[in-house]
XYZ file of C-alpha atoms in Angstrom:
220
model
C -19.444 13.201 30.025
C -18.376 10.036 31.859
C -14.865 8.942 30.855
C -13.729 5.511 32.029
C -9.953 4.931 32.155
C -10.136 2.609 29.141
C -11.886 5.317 27.089
C -9.500 8.141 27.984
C -7.018 9.491 25.409
C -3.637 7.821 25.424
C -2.114 11.329 25.503
C -2.956 14.909 24.517
C -1.725 14.301 20.979
C -4.550 11.800 20.384
C -7.395 14.268 20.902
C -5.463 17.177 19.365
C -4.849 15.267 16.135
C -8.476 14.167 16.018
C -9.771 17.682 16.646
C -7.553 19.048 13.861
C -9.687 17.143 11.344
C -13.038 17.519 13.116
C -13.904 21.199 13.028
C -17.700 21.240 13.170
C -19.498 21.032 16.491
C -22.124 22.550 18.754
C -21.562 25.523 21.016
C -23.626 25.327 24.211
C -24.382 28.448 26.242
C -26.537 28.951 29.308
C -29.972 30.304 28.495
C -31.920 32.784 30.571
C -33.135 31.544 33.993
C -35.851 28.970 33.454
C -34.917 28.541 29.786
C -33.060 25.569 28.257
C -29.406 25.885 27.198
C -28.789 27.378 23.770
C -27.092 25.210 21.126
C -25.472 26.600 18.000
C -24.058 24.285 15.292
C -20.954 25.871 13.743
C -17.620 25.464 12.013
C -14.597 26.562 14.038
C -10.817 26.631 13.765
C -8.901 25.359 16.796
C -5.379 26.635 17.448
C -3.564 24.459 20.004
C -0.643 26.909 20.284
C -3.028 29.645 21.477
C -5.412 27.268 23.234
C -8.374 28.874 21.541
C -10.955 28.277 18.840
C -12.248 31.010 16.553
C -15.558 31.312 14.742
C -18.181 33.890 13.793
C -21.954 34.192 13.667
C -24.518 36.536 12.179
C -25.163 39.638 14.245
C -28.908 38.838 14.742
C -28.089 35.458 16.315
C -29.836 35.184 19.724
C -26.738 33.537 21.187
C -24.944 36.865 21.665
C -26.988 38.062 24.619
C -26.408 34.752 26.396
C -22.648 34.935 25.791
C -22.383 38.489 27.064
C -24.213 37.640 30.305
C -22.666 34.200 30.850
C -19.422 33.809 28.859
C -18.599 30.282 30.053
C -19.531 27.941 27.197
C -18.982 24.370 26.044
C -17.879 23.471 22.522
C -18.787 19.835 21.849
C -17.588 17.729 18.915
C -18.753 14.122 18.338
C -17.966 11.925 15.331
C -16.704 8.524 14.147
C -19.698 6.897 15.804
C -21.406 3.599 15.083
C -23.715 1.086 16.765
C -22.277 -2.201 18.045
C -24.805 -5.101 18.292
C -24.851 -7.114 21.519
C -23.634 -10.444 20.051
C -20.452 -8.796 18.811
C -19.533 -7.871 22.392
C -20.133 -11.214 24.104
C -17.170 -12.546 26.083
C -15.528 -15.724 24.852
C -17.242 -17.773 27.572
C -20.697 -16.228 26.985
C -23.419 -17.151 24.498
C -23.739 -14.433 21.820
C -27.183 -13.412 23.017
C -25.705 -12.354 26.364
C -23.575 -9.645 24.786
C -24.576 -6.059 25.563
C -25.086 -3.611 22.669
C -23.332 -0.261 22.806
C -22.188 2.763 20.832
C -18.661 3.538 19.697
C -17.721 7.214 19.279
C -15.073 9.874 19.690
C -15.876 13.091 21.559
C -14.004 16.208 22.608
C -15.523 18.864 24.854
C -13.839 22.239 25.274
C -14.884 24.388 28.223
C -14.200 27.941 27.129
C -14.523 31.596 28.006
C -16.197 33.377 25.095
C -14.778 36.710 23.900
C -16.914 38.656 21.429
C -14.987 40.407 18.650
C -16.567 43.544 17.131
C -13.590 45.635 16.008
C -13.520 45.528 12.173
C -9.780 44.902 11.906
C -9.909 42.198 14.573
C -12.852 40.548 12.832
C -10.958 40.577 9.541
C -7.961 38.927 11.226
C -10.227 36.303 12.784
C -11.826 35.498 9.412
C -8.363 35.290 7.870
C -7.475 32.625 10.432
C -10.637 30.676 9.656
C -10.028 30.823 5.914
C -6.446 29.698 6.447
C -7.769 26.604 8.184
C -10.669 25.715 5.904
C -9.346 27.014 2.598
C -5.531 26.754 2.766
C -5.214 26.717 -1.032
C -6.728 30.185 -1.232
C -9.015 31.192 -4.056
C -10.851 33.937 -2.186
C -10.094 37.646 -1.965
C -8.098 38.760 1.079
C -10.202 39.597 4.121
C -9.792 43.300 4.818
C -12.002 45.661 6.764
C -11.660 48.438 4.170
C -11.808 46.479 0.909
C -14.312 44.541 -1.156
C -15.902 42.099 -0.960
C -15.696 41.490 2.775
C -15.428 45.035 4.084
C -19.097 45.810 3.533
C -20.134 42.420 4.969
C -18.241 42.626 8.263
C -20.877 44.735 10.078
C -23.340 41.865 9.618
C -21.305 39.421 11.729
C -19.597 39.254 15.099
C -16.422 37.307 15.727
C -15.931 34.905 18.590
C -12.758 33.798 20.331
C -13.200 30.761 22.562
C -10.455 30.692 25.190
C -10.053 27.035 26.196
C -9.942 26.436 29.937
C -10.487 22.672 30.109
C -10.511 19.762 27.669
C -12.336 16.476 28.144
C -11.908 13.811 25.510
C -13.251 10.289 25.081
C -12.541 7.504 22.596
C -15.123 4.813 23.325
C -14.066 1.845 21.225
C -14.426 -1.237 23.398
C -11.241 -0.717 25.377
C -12.493 -2.691 28.374
C -13.074 -5.830 26.257
C -10.472 -8.541 25.795
C -8.247 -8.329 22.732
C -10.029 -11.336 21.248
C -13.416 -9.637 21.544
C -12.037 -6.378 20.190
C -10.612 -8.127 17.148
C -13.951 -9.878 16.644
C -15.715 -6.498 16.685
C -13.219 -5.142 14.162
C -13.915 -8.051 11.851
C -17.667 -7.489 12.123
C -17.203 -3.783 11.371
C -15.271 -4.677 8.234
C -17.983 -7.111 7.152
C -20.836 -4.669 7.799
C -19.015 -1.664 6.290
C -21.790 0.767 7.191
C -21.553 4.512 7.841
C -18.902 5.188 10.471
C -17.715 1.561 10.634
C -14.345 2.105 8.939
C -13.467 5.070 11.160
C -14.523 3.180 14.303
C -12.422 0.176 13.300
C -9.405 2.406 12.686
C -9.714 3.940 16.159
C -10.154 0.534 17.778
C -7.130 -0.994 16.082
C -4.989 2.096 16.742
C -5.823 2.077 20.422
C -5.209 -1.655 20.681
C -1.767 -1.126 19.172
C -1.130 1.649 21.706
C -1.470 -0.857 24.547
C -5.110 -0.893 25.601
C -5.993 -3.419 28.313
C -9.077 -5.468 29.074
C -8.951 -4.545 32.764
C -9.654 -0.860 32.404
C -6.216 0.181 33.665
C -4.948 3.462 32.262
C -2.629 3.158 29.265
C 1.038 3.842 29.801
């Protein structure tokens, strides 16, 4: 993923806060020689204090053999995306038809080492962590390896700890454009009010307030 200076996070807190509310992505693993990479859509719970994400999959999933042979994987999350028409992006001294269309989006990619979890107690603890993230108000029975309803279901799944080794994040929201053009784009997003437009506008205005420049220099 190409990350220009004007698309980079302002700090680690920016991508961490975004990832805390974006917990569905695709896990990419290397396939067998001559085969394409394997992609698995999944929910996950990311723990910044442990620098790891946890998830689980059904035992028959074909991903397991790939993970055991090649445990380096990539967890990719993309959201808050929208299409920006060319005229919206034209510089102040350009005719609208000379503007270049583009996409706005946020993306975080976690390069991880995958650790398969098969011990029943460890799997129960992993599921407890996931439930704590996705269902903090409770309502489900405790996850225990020796109690209903989950005890009899645990053999049908395998847990997965994703140890994060590297993080790459990108917030592509017109940061290289002048403030005037960025504000124009925000106005057009408000007027169009299509899917993803409100989230994109929020990111753009937040990053402008954080001190984005039109020259592509890194933010302070």
